[in-house]
CSV table of C-alpha atoms in Angstrom, one decimal:
chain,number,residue,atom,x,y,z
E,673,UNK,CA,133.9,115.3,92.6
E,674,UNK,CA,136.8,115.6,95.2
E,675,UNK,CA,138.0,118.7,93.5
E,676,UNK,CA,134.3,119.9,94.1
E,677,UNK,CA,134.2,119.3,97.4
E,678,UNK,CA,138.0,120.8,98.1
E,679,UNK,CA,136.4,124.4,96.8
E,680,UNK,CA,133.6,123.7,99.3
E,681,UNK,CA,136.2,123.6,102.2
E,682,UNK,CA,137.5,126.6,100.5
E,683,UNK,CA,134.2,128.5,100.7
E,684,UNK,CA,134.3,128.0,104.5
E,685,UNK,CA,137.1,130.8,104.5
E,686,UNK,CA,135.1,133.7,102.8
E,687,UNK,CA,134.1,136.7,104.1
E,688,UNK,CA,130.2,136.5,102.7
E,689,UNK,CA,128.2,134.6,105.4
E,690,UNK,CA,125.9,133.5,102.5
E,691,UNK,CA,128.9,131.6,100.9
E,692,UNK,CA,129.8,129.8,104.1
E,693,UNK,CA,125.9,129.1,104.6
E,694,UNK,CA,126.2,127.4,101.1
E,695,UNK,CA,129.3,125.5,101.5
E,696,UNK,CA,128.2,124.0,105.2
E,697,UNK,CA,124.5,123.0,103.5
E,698,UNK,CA,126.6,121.2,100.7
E,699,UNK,CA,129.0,119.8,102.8
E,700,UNK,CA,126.4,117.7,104.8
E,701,UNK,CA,126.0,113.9,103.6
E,702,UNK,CA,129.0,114.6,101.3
E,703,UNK,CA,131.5,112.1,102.8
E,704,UNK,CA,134.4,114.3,102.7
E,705,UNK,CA,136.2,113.6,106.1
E,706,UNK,CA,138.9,116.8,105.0
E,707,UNK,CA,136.0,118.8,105.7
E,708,UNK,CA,135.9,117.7,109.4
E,709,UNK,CA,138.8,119.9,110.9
E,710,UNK,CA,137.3,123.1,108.6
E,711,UNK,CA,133.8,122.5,109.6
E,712,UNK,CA,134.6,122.2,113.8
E,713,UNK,CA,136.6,125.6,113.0
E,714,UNK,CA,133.3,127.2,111.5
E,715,UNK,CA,131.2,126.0,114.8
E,716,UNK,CA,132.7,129.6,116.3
E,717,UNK,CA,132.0,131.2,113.1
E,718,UNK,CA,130.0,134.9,113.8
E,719,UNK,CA,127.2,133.4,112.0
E,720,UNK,CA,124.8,131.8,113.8
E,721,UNK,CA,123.1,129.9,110.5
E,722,UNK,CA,127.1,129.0,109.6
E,723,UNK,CA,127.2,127.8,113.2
E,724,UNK,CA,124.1,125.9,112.6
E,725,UNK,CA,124.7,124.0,109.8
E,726,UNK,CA,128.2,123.4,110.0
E,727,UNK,CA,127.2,121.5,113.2
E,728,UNK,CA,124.5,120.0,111.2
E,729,UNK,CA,127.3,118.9,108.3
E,730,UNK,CA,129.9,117.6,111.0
E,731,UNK,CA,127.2,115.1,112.8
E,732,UNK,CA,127.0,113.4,109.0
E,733,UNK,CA,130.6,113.0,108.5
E,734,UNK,CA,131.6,112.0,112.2
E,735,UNK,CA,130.0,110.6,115.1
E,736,UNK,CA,129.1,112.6,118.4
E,737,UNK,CA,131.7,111.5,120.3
E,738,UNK,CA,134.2,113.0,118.0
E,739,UNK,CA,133.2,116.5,118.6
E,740,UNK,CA,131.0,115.7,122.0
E,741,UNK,CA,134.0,118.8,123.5
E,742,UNK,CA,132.9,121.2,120.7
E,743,UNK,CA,128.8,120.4,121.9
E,744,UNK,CA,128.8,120.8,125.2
E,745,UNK,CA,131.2,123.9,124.2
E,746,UNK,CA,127.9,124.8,121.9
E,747,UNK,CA,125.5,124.4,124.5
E,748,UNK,CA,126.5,127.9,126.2
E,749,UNK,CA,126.1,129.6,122.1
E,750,UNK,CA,123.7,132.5,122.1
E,751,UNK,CA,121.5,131.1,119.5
E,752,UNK,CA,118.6,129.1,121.1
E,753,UNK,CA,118.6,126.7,118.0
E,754,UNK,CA,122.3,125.8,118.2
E,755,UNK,CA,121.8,125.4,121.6
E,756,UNK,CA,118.9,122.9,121.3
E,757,UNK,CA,120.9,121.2,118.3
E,758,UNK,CA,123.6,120.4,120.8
E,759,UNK,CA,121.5,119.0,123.1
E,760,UNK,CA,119.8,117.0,120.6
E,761,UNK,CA,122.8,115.7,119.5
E,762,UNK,CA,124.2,115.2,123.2
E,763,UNK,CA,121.6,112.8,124.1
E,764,UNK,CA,122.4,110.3,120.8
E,765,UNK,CA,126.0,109.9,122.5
E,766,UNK,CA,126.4,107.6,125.2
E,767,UNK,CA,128.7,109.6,127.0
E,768,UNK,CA,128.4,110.4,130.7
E,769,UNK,CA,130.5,113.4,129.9
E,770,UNK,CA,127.3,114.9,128.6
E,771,UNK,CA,125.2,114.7,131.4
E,772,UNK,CA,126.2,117.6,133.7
E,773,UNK,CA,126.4,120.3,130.6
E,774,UNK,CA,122.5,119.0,129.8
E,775,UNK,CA,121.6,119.4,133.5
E,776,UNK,CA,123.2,122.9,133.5
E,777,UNK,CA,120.5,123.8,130.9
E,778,UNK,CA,117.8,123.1,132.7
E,779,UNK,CA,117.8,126.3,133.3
E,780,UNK,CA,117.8,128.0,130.3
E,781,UNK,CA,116.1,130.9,129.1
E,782,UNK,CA,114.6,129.4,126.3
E,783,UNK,CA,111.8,126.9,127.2
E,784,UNK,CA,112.8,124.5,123.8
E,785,UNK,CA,116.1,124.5,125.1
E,786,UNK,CA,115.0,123.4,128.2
E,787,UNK,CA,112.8,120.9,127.0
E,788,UNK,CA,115.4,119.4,125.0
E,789,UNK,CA,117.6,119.1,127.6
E,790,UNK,CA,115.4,117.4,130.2
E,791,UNK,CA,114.4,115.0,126.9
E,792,UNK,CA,117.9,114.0,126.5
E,793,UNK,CA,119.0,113.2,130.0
E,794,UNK,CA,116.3,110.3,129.7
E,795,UNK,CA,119.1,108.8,127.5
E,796,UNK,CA,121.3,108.2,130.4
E,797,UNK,CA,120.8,107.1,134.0
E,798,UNK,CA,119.7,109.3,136.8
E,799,UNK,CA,122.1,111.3,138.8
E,800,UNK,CA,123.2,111.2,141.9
E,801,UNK,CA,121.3,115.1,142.3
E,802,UNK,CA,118.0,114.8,140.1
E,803,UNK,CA,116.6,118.1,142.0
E,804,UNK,CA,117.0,120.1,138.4
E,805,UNK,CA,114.4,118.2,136.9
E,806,UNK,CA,112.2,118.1,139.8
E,807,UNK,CA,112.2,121.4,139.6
E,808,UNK,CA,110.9,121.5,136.2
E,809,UNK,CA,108.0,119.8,137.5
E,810,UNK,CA,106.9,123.7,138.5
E,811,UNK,CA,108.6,125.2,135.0
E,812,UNK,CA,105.5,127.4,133.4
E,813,UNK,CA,105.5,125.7,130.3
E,814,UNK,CA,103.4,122.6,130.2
E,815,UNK,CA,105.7,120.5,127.6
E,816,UNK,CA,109.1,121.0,129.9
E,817,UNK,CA,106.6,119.7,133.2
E,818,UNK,CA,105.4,116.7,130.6
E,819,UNK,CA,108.9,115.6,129.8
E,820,UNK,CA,110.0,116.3,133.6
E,821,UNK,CA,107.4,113.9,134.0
E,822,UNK,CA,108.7,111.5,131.6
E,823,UNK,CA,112.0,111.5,132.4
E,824,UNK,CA,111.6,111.2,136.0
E,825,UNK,CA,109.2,108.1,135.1
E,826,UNK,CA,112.1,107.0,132.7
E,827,UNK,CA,114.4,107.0,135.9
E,828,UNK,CA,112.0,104.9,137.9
E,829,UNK,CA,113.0,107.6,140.7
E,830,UNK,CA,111.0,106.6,143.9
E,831,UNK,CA,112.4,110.2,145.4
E,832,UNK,CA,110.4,112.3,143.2
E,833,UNK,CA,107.5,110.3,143.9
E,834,UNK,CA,105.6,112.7,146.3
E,835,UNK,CA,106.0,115.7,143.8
E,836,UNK,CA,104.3,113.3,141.1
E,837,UNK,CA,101.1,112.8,143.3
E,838,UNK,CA,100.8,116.3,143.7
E,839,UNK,CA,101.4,117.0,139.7
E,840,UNK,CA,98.0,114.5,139.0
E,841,UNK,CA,96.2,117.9,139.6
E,842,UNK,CA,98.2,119.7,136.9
E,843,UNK,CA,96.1,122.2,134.5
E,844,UNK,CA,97.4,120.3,131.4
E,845,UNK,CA,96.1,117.3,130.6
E,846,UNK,CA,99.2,116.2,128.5
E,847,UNK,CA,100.9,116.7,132.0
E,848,UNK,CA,98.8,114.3,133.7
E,849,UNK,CA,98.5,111.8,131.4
E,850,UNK,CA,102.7,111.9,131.4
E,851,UNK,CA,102.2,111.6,135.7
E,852,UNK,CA,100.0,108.8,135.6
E,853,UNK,CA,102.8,106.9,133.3
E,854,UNK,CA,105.6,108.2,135.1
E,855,UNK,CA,103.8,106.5,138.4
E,856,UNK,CA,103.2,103.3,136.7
E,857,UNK,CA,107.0,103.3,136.4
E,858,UNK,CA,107.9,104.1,140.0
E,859,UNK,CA,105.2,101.5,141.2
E,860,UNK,CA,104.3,103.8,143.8
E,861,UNK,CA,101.6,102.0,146.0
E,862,UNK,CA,101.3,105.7,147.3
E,863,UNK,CA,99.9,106.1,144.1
E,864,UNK,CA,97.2,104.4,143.9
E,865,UNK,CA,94.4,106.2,145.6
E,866,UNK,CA,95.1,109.8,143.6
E,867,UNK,CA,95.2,107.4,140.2
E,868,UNK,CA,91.6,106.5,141.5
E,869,UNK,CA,90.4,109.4,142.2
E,870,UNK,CA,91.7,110.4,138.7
E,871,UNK,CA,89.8,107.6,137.2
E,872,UNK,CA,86.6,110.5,136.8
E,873,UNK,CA,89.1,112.8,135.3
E,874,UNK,CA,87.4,115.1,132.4
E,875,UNK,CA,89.7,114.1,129.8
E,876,UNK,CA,89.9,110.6,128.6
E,877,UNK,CA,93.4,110.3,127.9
E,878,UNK,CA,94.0,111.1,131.6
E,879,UNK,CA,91.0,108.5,132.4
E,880,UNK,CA,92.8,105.9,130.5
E,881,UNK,CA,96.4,106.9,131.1
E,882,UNK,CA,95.4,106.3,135.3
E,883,UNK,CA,93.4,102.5,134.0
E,884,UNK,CA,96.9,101.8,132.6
E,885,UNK,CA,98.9,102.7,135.4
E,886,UNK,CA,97.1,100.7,138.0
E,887,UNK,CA,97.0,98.2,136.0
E,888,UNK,CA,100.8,98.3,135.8
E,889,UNK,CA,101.3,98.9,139.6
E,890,UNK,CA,99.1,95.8,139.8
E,891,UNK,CA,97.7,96.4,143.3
E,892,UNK,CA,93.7,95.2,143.9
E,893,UNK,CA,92.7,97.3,145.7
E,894,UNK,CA,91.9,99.4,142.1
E,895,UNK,CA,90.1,96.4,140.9
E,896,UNK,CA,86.5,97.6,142.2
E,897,UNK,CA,87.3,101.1,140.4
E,898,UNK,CA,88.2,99.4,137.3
E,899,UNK,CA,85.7,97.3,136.7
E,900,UNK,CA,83.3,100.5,137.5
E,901,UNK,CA,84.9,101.9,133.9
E,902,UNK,CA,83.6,98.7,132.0
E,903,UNK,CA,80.5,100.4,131.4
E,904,UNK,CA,81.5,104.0,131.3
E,905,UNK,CA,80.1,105.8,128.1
E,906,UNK,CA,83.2,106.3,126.6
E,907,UNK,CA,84.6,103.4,124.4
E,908,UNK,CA,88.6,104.4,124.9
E,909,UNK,CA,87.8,104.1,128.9
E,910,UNK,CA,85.9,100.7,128.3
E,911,UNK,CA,89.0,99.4,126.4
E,912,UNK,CA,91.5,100.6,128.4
E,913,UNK,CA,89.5,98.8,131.9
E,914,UNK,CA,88.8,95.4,129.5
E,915,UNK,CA,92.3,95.3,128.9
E,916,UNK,CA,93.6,96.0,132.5
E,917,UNK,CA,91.0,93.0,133.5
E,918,UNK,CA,93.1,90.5,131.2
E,919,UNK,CA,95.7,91.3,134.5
E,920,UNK,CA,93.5,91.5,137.5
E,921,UNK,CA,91.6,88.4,137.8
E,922,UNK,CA,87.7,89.4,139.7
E,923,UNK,CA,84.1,87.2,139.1
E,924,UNK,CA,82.5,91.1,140.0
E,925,UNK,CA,83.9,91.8,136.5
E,926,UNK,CA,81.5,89.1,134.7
E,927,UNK,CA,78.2,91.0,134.3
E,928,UNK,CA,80.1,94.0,132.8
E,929,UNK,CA,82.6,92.0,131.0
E,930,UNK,CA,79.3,90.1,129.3
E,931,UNK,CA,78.4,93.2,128.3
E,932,UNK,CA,81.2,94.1,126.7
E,933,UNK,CA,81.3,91.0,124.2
E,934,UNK,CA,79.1,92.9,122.5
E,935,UNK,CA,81.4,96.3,122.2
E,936,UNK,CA,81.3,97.9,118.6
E,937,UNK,CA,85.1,98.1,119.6
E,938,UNK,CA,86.4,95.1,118.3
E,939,UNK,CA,89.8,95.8,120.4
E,940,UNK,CA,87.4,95.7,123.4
E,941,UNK,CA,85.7,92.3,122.3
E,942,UNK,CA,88.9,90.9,122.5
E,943,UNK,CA,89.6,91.6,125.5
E,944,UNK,CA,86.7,90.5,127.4
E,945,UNK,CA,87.2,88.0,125.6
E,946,UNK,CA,90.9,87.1,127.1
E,947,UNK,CA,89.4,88.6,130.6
E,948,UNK,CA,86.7,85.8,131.1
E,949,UNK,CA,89.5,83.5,130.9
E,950,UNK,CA,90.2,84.1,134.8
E,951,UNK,CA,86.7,86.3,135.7
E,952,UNK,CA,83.6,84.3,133.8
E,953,UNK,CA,81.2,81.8,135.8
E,954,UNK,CA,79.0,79.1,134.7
E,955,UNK,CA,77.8,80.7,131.9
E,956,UNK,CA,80.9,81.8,130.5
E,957,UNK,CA,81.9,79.4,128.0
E,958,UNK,CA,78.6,79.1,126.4
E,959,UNK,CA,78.9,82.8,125.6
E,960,UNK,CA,82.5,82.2,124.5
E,961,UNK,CA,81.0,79.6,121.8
E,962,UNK,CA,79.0,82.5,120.3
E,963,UNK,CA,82.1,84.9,119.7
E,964,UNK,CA,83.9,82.1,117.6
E,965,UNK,CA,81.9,83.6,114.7
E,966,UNK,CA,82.9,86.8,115.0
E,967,UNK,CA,83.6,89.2,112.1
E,968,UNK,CA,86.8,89.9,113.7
E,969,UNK,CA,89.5,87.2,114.0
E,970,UNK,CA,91.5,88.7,116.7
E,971,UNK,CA,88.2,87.9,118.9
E,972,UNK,CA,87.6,84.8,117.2
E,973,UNK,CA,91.0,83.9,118.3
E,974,UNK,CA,91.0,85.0,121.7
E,975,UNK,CA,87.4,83.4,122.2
E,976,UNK,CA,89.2,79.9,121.1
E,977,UNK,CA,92.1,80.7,123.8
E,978,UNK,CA,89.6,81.6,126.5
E,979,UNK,CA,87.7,77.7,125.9
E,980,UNK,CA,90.9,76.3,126.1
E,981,UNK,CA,91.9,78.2,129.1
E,982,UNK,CA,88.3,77.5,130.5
E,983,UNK,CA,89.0,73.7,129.7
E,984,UNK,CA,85.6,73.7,128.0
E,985,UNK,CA,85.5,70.5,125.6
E,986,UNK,CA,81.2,71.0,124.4
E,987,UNK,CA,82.4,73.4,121.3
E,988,UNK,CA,84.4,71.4,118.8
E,989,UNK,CA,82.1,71.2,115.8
E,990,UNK,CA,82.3,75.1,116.3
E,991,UNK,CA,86.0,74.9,116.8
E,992,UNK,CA,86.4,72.6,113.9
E,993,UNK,CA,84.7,75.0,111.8
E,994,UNK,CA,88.1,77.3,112.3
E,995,UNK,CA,90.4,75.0,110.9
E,996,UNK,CA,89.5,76.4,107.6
E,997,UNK,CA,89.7,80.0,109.0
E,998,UNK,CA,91.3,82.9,106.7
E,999,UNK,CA,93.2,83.6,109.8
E,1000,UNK,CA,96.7,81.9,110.6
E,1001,UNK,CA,96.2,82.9,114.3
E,1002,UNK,CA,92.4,81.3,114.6
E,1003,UNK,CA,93.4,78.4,113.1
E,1004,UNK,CA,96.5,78.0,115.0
E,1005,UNK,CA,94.5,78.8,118.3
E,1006,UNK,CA,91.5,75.9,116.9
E,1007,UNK,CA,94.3,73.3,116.6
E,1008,UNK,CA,95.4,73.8,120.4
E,1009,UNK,CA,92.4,73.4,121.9
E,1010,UNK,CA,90.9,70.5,119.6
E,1011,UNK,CA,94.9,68.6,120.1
E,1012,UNK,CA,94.7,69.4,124.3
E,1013,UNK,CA,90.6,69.2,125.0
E,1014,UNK,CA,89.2,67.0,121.8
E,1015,UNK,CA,88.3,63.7,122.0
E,1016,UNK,CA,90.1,61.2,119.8
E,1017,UNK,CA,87.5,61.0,117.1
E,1018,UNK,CA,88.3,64.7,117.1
E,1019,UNK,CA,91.3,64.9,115.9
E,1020,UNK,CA,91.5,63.5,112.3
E,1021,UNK,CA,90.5,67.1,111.0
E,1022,UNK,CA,93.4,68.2,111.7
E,1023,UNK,CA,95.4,66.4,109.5
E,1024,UNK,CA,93.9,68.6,106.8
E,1025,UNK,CA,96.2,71.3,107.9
E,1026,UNK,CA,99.9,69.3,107.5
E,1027,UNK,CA,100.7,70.8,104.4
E,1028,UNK,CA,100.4,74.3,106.9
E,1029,UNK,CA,103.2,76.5,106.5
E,1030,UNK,CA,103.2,78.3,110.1
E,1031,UNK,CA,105.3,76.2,112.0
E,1032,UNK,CA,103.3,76.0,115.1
E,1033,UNK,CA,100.3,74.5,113.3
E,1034,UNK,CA,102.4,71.7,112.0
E,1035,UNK,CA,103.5,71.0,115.5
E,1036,UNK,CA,99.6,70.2,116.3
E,1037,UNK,CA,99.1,68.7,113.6
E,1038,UNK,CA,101.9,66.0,114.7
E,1039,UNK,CA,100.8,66.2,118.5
E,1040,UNK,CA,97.3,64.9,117.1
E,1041,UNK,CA,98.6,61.9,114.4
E,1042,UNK,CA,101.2,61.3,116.9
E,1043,UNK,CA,98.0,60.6,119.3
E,1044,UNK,CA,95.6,59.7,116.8
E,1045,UNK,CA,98.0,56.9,115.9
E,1046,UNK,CA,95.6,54.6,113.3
E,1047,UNK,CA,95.1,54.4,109.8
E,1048,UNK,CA,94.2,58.2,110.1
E,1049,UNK,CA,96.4,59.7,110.6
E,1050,UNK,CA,98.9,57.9,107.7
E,1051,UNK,CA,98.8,60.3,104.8
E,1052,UNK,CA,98.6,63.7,106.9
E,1053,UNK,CA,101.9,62.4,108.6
E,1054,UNK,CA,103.3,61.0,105.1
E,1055,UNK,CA,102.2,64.2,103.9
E,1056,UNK,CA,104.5,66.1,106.5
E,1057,UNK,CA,107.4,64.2,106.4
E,1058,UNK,CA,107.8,64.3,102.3
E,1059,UNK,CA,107.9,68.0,103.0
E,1060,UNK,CA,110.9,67.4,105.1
E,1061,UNK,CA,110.5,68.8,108.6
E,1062,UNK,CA,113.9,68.3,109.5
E,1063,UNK,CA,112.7,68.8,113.4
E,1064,UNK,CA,110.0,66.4,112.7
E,1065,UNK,CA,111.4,63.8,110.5
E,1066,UNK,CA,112.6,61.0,112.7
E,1067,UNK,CA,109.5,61.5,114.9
E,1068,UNK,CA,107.2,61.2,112.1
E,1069,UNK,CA,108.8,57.7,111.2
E,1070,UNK,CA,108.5,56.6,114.9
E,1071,UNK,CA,104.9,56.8,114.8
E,1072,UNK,CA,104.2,55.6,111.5
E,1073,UNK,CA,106.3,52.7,112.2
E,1074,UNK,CA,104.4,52.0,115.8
E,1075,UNK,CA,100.6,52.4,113.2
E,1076,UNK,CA,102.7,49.7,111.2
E,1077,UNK,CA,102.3,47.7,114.1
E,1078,UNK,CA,99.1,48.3,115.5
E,1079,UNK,CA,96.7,48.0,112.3
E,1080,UNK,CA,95.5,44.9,110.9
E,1081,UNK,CA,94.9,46.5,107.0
E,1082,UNK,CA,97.6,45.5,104.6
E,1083,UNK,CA,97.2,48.5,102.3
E,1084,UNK,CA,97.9,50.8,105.5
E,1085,UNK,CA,101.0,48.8,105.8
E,1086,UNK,CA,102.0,48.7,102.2
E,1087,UNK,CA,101.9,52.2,102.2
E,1088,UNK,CA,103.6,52.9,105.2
E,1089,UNK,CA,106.2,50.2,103.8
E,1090,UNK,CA,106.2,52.2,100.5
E,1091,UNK,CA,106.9,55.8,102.6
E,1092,UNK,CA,110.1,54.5,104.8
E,1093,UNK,CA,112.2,51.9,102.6
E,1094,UNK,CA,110.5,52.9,98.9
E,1095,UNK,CA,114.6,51.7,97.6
E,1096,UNK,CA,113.4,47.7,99.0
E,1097,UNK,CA,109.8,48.0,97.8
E,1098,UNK,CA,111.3,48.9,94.1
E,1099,UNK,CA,114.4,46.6,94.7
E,1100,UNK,CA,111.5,43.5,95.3
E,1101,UNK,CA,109.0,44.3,92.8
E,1102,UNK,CA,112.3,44.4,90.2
E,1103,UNK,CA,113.3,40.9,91.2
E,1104,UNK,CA,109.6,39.9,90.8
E,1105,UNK,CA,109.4,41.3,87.2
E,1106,UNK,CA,113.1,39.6,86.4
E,1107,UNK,CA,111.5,35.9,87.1
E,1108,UNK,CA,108.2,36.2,85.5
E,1109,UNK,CA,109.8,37.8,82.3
E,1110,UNK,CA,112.3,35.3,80.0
């Protein structure tokens, strides 16, 4: 094999290009570290596909930082390809070195080149001068102003701010969706009237990309707008304003939000579901109850959260129902609210679930014997502390010990007895055996 790979170097030296195409292809993912030095010679090879690919070889035999000089020094190759590998390969380093040679491309002549470029520098953090990529905000291909857009939103940059607004009335609508996220990432409260305006845009990914960011800047003055898109015609824009509404907290938002419990998105069930937590009235819960029997668990599961949230104690033979869900998350959601809203006489259903194996349901189940505390709640917390809990274990003993004490009925207390010292028990009941038997 190593003999192989030695008459691949060797190849690197002949005059036919296609030889040298060959030996840099088979060089790649070959492990040979000899071929390092040969292969950074072949990066000023003639050839621009020998140029290529040896620089494709070299980044799988040594890492970026060894040959970040010869990159940069390939970012000024005339190939457009090379030149766009380089940058590629720039941004995966985490060397400031890199930044002003990528910034210096910003210019180039070649739009994927360019692209690449401005894509990278979102690897590092912004310049001191971040004028070059503003200025690609006016670049006449719409993917270099999209990742302008990106990167500038990457850099949180609060100076490029104004030129954003004015970009939210860009031709592409890939452009103004990226606008809308690069705002969201500035939190520009300057912001927030254009992203309204925008909010009737004729695209829906722009409609929902400006939802998002006002939901992310977080002011309220956008609430009234939002809640407006609850009942637009299009489902993504009803999601995307049920979702921000889980953040903004408004009782304007009930009617609509009502409504929208009834979505045939199940994604937008869910959250209205989460968003009448804080924006529901009186007749709130009562709904709630209804979406517990949901074909969907995630709604099923947030309907449970919302009770809980709601403090809303009239729905436990419903919740109880979702102990025996098919869903770990519903019945994990069902054992919160029945251990923190349910009455005692509540709470023995639970122990059905100690041989759970989620680890959060197991902690309810305790929370609830551990309240419980009568005859019970004995076997689901013998039940759970046979299967060794180690967090549990000495807990589990305290509180069978104290339901020792507090019941009257000797089999509960044999039992118990039988659970915590079974060596004495066995130790006793030989003695017995050794005086009744000659």
């Amino acid at each position: 094999m190593e003999r192989d790979l030695g008459r691949l170097v060797d190849e690197l030296s002949y005059e036919d290009s296609e030889v040298r195409i060959h030996a840099c292809q088979s060089l790649k993912d070959s492990g040979y570290s000899e071929a390092i030095e040969p292969l950074k010679s072949m990066l000023e090879d003639e050839n621009k596909w020998v140029r290529r690919y040896a620089t494709e070889a070299l980044l799988t035999l040594t890492s970026t930082e060894d040959i970040i000089d010869q990159l940069i020094h390939l970012l000024d190759d005339n190939d457009s390809w090379v030149r766009c590998y380089a940058s590629e390969s720039l941004a995966q380093s985490a060397n400031p070195k890199s930044i002003q040679p990528l910034m210096a491309r910003l210019t180039d002549q070649d739009y994927h080149v360019r692209l690449t470029a401005c894509r990278g520098l979102a690897k590092f953090e912004a310049p001191d001068d971040i004028d070059p990529v503003i200025n690609l905000l006016q670049d006449e291909n719409q993917w270099v102003r999209r990742h302008a857009c990106s990167t500038l939103g990457h850099w949180k940059s609060e100076v490029a701010s104004d030129q954003l607004i004015q970009m939210l009335s860009d031709d592409s609508v890939y452009v103004r969706s990226a606008v809308c996220q690069a705002l969201a990432a500035t939190s520009s409260t300057q912001a927030i009237l254009p992203l309204i305006t925008l909010l009737n845009d004729e695209d829906v990914a722009v409609c929902t990309s400006a939802i998002e960011a006002l939901t992310k800047i977080g002011d309220t003055s956008a609430v009234e707008a939002i809640i407006e898109k609850l009942n637009d015609e299009n489902p993504s824009v009803r999601l995307a304003a049920c979702r921000a509404m889980t953040v903004f907290s408004d009782t304007r938002a009930c009617d609509p939000l009502l409504s929208c419990l009834n979505d045939d998105n199940h994604l937008t069930r869910q959250y209205a579901c989460q968003a009448l937590a804080t924006s529901g009235n009186g007749q709130t819960a009562e709904v709630l109850e209804d979406k517990l029997n949901d074909e969907m668990a995630g709604v099923r599961a947030s309907a449970c959260q919302s009770l809980l949230e709601l403090q809303y104690n009239q729905a436990t033979n419903s919740i109880s129902a979702l102990l025996q869900d098919e869903d770990i998350s519903v019945r994990r959601s069902a054992c919160k609210l029945i251990l923190y809203l349910g009455e005692k006489e509540s709470l023995p259903p639970l122990g059905q679930l100690a041989n759970e194996e989620d680890w959060w349901i197991r902690q309810y189940v305790f929370k609830a014997m551990a309240k419980l505390r009568n005859y019970q709640a004995v076997e689901p917390l013998i039940t759970m502390l046979l299967a060794k809990e180690d967090q549990l274990q000495q807990r589990i003993k305290d509180v069978l010990v104290d339901i020792q004490d507090r019941v009257d009925d000797e089999e509960t207390k044999n039992r118990i007895e039988e659970t915590l010292n079974p060596s004495e028990i066995s130790s006793t009941t030989t003695e017995g055996n050794s005086h009744t038997n000659p």
